[in-house]
PDB file of C-alpha atoms in Angstrom:
ATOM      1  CA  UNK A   1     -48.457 -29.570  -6.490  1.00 32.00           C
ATOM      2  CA  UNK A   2     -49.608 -30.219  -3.074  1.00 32.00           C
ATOM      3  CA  UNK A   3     -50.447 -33.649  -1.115  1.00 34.00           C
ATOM      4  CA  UNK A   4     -52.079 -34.042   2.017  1.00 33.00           C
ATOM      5  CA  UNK A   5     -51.972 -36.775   3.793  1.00 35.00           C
ATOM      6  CA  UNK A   6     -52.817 -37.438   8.161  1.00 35.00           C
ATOM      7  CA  UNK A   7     -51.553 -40.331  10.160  1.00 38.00           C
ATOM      8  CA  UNK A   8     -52.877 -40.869  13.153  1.00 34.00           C
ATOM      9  CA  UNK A   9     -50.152 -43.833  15.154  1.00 39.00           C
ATOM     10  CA  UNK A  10     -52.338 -43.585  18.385  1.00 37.00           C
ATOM     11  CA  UNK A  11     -54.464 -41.222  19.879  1.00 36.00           C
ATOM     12  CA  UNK A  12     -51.320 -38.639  20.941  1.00 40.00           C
ATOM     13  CA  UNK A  13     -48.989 -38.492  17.638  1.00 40.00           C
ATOM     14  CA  UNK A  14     -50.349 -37.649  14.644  1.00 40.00           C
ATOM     15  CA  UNK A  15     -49.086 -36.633  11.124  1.00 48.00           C
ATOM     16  CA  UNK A  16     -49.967 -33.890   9.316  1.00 48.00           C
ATOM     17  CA  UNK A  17     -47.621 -33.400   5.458  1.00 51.00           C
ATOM     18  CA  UNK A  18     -47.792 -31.390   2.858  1.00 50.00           C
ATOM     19  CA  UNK A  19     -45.435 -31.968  -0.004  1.00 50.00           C
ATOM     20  CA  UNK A  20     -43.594 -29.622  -2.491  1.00 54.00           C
ATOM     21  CA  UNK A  21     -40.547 -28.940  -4.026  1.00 62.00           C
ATOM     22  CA  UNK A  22     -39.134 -25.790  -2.046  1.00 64.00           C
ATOM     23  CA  UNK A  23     -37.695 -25.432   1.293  1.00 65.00           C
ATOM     24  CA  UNK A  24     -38.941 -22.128   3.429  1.00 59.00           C
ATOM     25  CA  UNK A  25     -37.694 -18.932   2.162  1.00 67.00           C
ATOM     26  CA  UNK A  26     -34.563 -18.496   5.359  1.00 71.00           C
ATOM     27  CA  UNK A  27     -32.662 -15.299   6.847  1.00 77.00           C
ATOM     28  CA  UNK A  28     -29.363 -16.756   8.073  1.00 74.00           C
ATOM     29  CA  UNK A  29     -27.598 -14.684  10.566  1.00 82.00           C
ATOM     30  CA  UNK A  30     -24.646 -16.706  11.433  1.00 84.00           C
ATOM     31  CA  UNK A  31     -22.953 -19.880  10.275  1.00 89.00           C
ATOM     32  CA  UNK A  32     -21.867 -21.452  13.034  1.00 94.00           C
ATOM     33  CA  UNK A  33     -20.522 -25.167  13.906  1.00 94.00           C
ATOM     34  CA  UNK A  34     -22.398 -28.271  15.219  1.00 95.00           C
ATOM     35  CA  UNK A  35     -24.006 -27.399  18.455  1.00 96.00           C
ATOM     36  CA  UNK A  36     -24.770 -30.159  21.517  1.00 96.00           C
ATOM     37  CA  UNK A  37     -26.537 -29.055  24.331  1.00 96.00           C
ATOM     38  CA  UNK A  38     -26.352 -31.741  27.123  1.00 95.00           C
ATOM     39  CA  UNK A  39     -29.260 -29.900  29.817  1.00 91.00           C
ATOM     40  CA  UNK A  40     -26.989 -27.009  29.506  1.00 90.00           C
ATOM     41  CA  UNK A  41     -29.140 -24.624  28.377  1.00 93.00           C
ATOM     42  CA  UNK A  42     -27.739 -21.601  30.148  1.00 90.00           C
ATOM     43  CA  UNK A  43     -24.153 -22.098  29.634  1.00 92.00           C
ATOM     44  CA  UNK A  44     -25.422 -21.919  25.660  1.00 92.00           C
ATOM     45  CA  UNK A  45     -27.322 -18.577  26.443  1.00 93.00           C
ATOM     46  CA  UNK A  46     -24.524 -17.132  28.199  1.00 93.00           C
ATOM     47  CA  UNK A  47     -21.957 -18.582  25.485  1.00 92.00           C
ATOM     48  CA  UNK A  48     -23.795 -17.482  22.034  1.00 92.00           C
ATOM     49  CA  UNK A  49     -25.600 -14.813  20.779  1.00 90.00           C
ATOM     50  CA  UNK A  50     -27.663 -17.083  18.963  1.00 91.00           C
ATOM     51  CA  UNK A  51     -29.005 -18.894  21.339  1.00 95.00           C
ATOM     52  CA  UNK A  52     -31.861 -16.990  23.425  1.00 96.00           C
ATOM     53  CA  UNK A  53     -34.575 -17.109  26.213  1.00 97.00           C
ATOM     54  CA  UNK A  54     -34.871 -18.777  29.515  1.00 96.00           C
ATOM     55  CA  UNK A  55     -35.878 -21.938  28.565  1.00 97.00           C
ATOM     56  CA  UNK A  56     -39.787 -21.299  29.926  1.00 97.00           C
ATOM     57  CA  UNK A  57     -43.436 -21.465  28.228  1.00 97.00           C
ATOM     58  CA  UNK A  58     -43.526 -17.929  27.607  1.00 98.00           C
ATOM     59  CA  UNK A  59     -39.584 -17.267  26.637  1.00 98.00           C
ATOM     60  CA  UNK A  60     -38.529 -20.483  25.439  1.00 98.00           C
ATOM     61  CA  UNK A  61     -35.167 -20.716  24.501  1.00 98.00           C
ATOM     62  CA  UNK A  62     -34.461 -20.133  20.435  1.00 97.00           C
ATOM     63  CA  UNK A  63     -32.312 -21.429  18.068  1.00 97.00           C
ATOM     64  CA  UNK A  64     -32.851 -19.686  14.980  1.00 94.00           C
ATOM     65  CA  UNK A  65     -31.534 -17.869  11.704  1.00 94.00           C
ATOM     66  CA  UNK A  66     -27.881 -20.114  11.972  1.00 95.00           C
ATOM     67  CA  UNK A  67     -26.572 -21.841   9.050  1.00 95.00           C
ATOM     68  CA  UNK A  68     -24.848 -25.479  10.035  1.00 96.00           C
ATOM     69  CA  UNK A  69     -22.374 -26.991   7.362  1.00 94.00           C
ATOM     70  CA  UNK A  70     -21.642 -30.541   9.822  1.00 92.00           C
ATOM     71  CA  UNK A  71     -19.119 -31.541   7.869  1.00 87.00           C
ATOM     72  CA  UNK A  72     -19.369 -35.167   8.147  1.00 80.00           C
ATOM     73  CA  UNK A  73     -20.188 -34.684  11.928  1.00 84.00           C
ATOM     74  CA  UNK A  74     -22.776 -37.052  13.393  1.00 89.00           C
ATOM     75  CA  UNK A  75     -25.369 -34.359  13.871  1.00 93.00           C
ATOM     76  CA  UNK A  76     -25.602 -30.492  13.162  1.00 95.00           C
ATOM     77  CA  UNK A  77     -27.593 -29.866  16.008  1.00 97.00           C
ATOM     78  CA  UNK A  78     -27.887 -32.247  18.976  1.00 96.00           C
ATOM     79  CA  UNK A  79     -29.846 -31.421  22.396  1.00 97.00           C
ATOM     80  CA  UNK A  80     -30.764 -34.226  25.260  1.00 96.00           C
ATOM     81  CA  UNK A  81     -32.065 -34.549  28.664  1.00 97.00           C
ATOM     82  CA  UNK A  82     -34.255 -30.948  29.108  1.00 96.00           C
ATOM     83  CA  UNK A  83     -37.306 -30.887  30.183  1.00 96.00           C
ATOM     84  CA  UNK A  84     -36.821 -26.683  29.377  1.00 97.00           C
ATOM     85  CA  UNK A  85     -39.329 -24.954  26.679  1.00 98.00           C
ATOM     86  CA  UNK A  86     -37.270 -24.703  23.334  1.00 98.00           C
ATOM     87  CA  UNK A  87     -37.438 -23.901  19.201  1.00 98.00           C
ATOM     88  CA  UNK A  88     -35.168 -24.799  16.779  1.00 98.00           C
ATOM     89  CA  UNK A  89     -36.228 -22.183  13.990  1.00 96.00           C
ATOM     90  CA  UNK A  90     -35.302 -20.830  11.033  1.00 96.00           C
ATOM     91  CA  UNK A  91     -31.942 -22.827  10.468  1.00 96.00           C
ATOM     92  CA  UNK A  92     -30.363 -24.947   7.358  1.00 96.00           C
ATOM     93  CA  UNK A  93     -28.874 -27.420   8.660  1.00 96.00           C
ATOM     94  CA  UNK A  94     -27.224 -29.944   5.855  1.00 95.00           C
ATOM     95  CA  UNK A  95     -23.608 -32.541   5.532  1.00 92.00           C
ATOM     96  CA  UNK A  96     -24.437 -34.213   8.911  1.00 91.00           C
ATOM     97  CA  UNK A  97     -23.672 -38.044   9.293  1.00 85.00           C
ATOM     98  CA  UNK A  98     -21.239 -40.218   9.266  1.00 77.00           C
ATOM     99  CA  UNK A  99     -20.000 -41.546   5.529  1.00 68.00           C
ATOM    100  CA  UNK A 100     -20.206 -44.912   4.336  1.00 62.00           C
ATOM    101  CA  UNK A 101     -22.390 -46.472   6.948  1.00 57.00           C
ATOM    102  CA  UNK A 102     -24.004 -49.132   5.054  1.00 60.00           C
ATOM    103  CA  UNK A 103     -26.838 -50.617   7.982  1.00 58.00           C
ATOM    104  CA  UNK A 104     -30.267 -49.807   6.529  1.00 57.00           C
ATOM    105  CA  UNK A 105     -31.722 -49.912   9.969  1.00 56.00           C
ATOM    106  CA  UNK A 106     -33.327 -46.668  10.828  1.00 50.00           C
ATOM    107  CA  UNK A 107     -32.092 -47.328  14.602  1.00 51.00           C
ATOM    108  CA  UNK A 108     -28.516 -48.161  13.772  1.00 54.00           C
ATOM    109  CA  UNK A 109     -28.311 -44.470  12.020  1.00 51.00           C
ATOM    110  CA  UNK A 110     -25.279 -42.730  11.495  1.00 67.00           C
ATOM    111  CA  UNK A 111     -26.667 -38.907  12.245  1.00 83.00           C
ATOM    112  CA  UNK A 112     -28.987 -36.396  11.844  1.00 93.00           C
ATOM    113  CA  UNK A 113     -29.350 -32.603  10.970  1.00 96.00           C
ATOM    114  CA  UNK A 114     -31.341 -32.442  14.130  1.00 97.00           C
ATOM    115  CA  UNK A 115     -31.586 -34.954  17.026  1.00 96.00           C
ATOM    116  CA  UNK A 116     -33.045 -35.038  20.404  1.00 97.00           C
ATOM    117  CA  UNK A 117     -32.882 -37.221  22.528  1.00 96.00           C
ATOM    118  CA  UNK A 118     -34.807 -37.375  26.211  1.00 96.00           C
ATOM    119  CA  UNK A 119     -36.477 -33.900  25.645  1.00 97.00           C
ATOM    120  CA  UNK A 120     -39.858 -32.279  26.172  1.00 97.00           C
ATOM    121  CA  UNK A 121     -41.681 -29.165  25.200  1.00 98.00           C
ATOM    122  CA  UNK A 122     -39.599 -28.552  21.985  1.00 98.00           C
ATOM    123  CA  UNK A 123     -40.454 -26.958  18.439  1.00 98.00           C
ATOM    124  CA  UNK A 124     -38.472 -27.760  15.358  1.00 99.00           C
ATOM    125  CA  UNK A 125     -40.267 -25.544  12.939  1.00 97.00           C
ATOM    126  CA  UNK A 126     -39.485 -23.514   9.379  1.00 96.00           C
ATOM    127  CA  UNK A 127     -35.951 -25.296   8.948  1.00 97.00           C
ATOM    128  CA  UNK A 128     -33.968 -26.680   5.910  1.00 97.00           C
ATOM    129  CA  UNK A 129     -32.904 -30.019   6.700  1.00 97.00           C
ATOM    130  CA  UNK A 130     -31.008 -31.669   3.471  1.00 94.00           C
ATOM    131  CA  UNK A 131     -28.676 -33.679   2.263  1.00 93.00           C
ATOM    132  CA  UNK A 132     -27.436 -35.519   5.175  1.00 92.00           C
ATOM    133  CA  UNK A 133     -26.157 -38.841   5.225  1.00 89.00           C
ATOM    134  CA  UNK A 134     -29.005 -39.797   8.176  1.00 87.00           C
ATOM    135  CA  UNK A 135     -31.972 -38.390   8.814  1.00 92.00           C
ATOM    136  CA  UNK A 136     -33.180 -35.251   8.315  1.00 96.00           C
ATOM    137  CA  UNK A 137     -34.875 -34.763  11.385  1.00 97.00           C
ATOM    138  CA  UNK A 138     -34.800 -37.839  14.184  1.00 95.00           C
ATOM    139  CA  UNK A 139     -36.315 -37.871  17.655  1.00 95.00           C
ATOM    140  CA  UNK A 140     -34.642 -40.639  20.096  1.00 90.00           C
ATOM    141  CA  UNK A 141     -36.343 -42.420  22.822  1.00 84.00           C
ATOM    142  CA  UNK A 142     -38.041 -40.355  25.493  1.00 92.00           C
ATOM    143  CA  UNK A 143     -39.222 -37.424  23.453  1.00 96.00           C
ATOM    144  CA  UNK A 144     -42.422 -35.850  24.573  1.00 94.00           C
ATOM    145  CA  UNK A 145     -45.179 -33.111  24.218  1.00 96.00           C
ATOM    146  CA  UNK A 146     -42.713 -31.869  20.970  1.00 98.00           C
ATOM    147  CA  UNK A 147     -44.389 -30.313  17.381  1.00 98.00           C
ATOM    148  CA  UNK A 148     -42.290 -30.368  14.142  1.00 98.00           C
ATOM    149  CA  UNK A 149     -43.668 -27.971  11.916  1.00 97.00           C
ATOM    150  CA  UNK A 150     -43.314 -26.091   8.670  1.00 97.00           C
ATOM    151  CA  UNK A 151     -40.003 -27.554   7.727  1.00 97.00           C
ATOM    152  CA  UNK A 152     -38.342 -28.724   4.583  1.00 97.00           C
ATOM    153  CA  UNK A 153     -36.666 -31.992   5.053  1.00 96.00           C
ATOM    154  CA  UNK A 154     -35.388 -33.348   1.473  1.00 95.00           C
ATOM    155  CA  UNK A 155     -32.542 -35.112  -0.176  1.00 94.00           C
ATOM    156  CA  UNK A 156     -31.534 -36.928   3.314  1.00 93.00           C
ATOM    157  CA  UNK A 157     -29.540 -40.533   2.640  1.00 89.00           C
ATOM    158  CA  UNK A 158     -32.104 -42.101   5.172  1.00 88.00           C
ATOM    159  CA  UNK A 159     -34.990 -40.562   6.534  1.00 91.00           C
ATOM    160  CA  UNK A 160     -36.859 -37.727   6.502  1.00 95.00           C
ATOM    161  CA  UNK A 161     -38.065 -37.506   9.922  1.00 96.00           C
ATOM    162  CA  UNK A 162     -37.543 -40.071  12.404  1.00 94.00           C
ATOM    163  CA  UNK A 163     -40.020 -40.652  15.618  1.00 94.00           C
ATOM    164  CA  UNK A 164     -38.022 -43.646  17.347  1.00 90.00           C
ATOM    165  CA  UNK A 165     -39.815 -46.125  19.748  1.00 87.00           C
ATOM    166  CA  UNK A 166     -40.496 -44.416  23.122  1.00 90.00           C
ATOM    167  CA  UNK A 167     -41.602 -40.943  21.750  1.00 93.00           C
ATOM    168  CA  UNK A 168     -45.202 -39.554  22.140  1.00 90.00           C
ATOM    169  CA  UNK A 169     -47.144 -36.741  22.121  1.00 94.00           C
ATOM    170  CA  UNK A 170     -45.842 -35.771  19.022  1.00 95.00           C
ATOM    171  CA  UNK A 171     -46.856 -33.514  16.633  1.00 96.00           C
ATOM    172  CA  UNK A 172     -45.774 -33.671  12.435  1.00 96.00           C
ATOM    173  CA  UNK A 173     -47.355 -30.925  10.404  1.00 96.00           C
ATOM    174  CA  UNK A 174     -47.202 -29.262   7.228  1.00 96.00           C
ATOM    175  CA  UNK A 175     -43.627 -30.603   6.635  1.00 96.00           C
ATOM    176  CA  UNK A 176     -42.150 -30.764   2.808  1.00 96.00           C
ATOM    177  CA  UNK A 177     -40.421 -34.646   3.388  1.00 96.00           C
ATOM    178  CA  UNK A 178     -39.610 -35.307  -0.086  1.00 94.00           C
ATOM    179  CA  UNK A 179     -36.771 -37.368  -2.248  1.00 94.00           C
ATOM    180  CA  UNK A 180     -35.180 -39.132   1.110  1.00 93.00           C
ATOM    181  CA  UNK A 181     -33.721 -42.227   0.129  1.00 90.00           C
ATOM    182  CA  UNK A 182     -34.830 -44.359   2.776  1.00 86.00           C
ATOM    183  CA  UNK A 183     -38.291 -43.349   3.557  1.00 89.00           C
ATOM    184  CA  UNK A 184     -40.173 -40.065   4.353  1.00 92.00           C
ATOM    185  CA  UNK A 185     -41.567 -40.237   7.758  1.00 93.00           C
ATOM    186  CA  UNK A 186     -40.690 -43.357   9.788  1.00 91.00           C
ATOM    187  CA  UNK A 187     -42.720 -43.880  13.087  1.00 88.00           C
ATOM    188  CA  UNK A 188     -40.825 -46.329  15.409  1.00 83.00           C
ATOM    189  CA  UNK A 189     -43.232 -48.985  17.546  1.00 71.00           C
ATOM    190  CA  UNK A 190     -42.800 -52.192  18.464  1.00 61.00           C
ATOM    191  CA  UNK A 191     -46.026 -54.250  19.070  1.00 52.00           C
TER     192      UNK A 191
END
């Protein structure tokens, strides 16, 4: 059973959803620890074969086919301050967060499977994102021109997906958010 359902927050973010009860079919091709990427893009590249690109329109850099057990880190995959064309793809990402935080405030939360923070021109699409004790997906303040797309994002201890305040131009589409404890898709404004 499928629902449908559009949001539109103001005229540059909308939400698209489409809700089921299983996550993309995914080819794993490594399992590899939490990853942060701090605007080092190339360092990443250079580092670990899978990581790819050059970070522009037409060869964006790629994350994809990686399997992240966080074990109780904050985040499985964390990447701030780049302005740099990347896509997060293909990845299950679950057992981020910190246990035992008991703050219900989305803003005060303890982790995420994925988090940006300060980034533009990024894709987050075809993922598993469950069972973390945040969110399954969150985008921090100063996120721009960024699509989340195709991805399954169930079973988290807070949100699904996250847009905090200061993020626009964002696209949510087709996304399976189901069964998060908190709420599915949380869109952060202040008036």
């Amino acid at each position: 059973m499928f629902f449908f359902s559009v949001v539109n927050v103001n005229e540059r973010t909308s939400v698209v959803s489409n809700e089921g009860d299983n996550p993309p079919p995914l080819i794993i091709m490594a399992s590899v620890p939490p990853i942060y990427i701090d605007n080092n893009w190339t360092e990443t590249v250079f580092n670990y074969g899978w990581c790819t690109g050059s970070g522009l329109y037409t060869d964006p850099y790629v994350i994809k086919n990686v399997e992240i057990d966080a074990h109780g880190s904050k985040t499985g995959i964390f990447i701030a301050n780049t302005t740099e064309y990347f896509r997060i793809q293909n990845c299950d990402i679950y057992n981020s967060g910190i246990k035992n935080q008991t703050d219900p405030n989305p803003e005060n939360l303890s982790g995420s499977a994925i988090e940006l923070k300060n980034v533009r021109n990024a894709k987050i699409m075809q993922n598993n994102c469950t069972k973390n004790i945040g969110c399954g997906i969150r985008f921090s303040a100063g996120c721009f021109h960024c699509t989340i797309e195709r991805n399954f994002v169930s079973e988290n201890e807070q949100c699904g997906i996250h847009l905090s305040e200061g993020c626009y131009d964002i696209t949510i589409s087709e996304n399976n958010v189901t069964y998060n404890d908190y709420v599915g898709i949380l869109l952060s404004q202040r008036p």
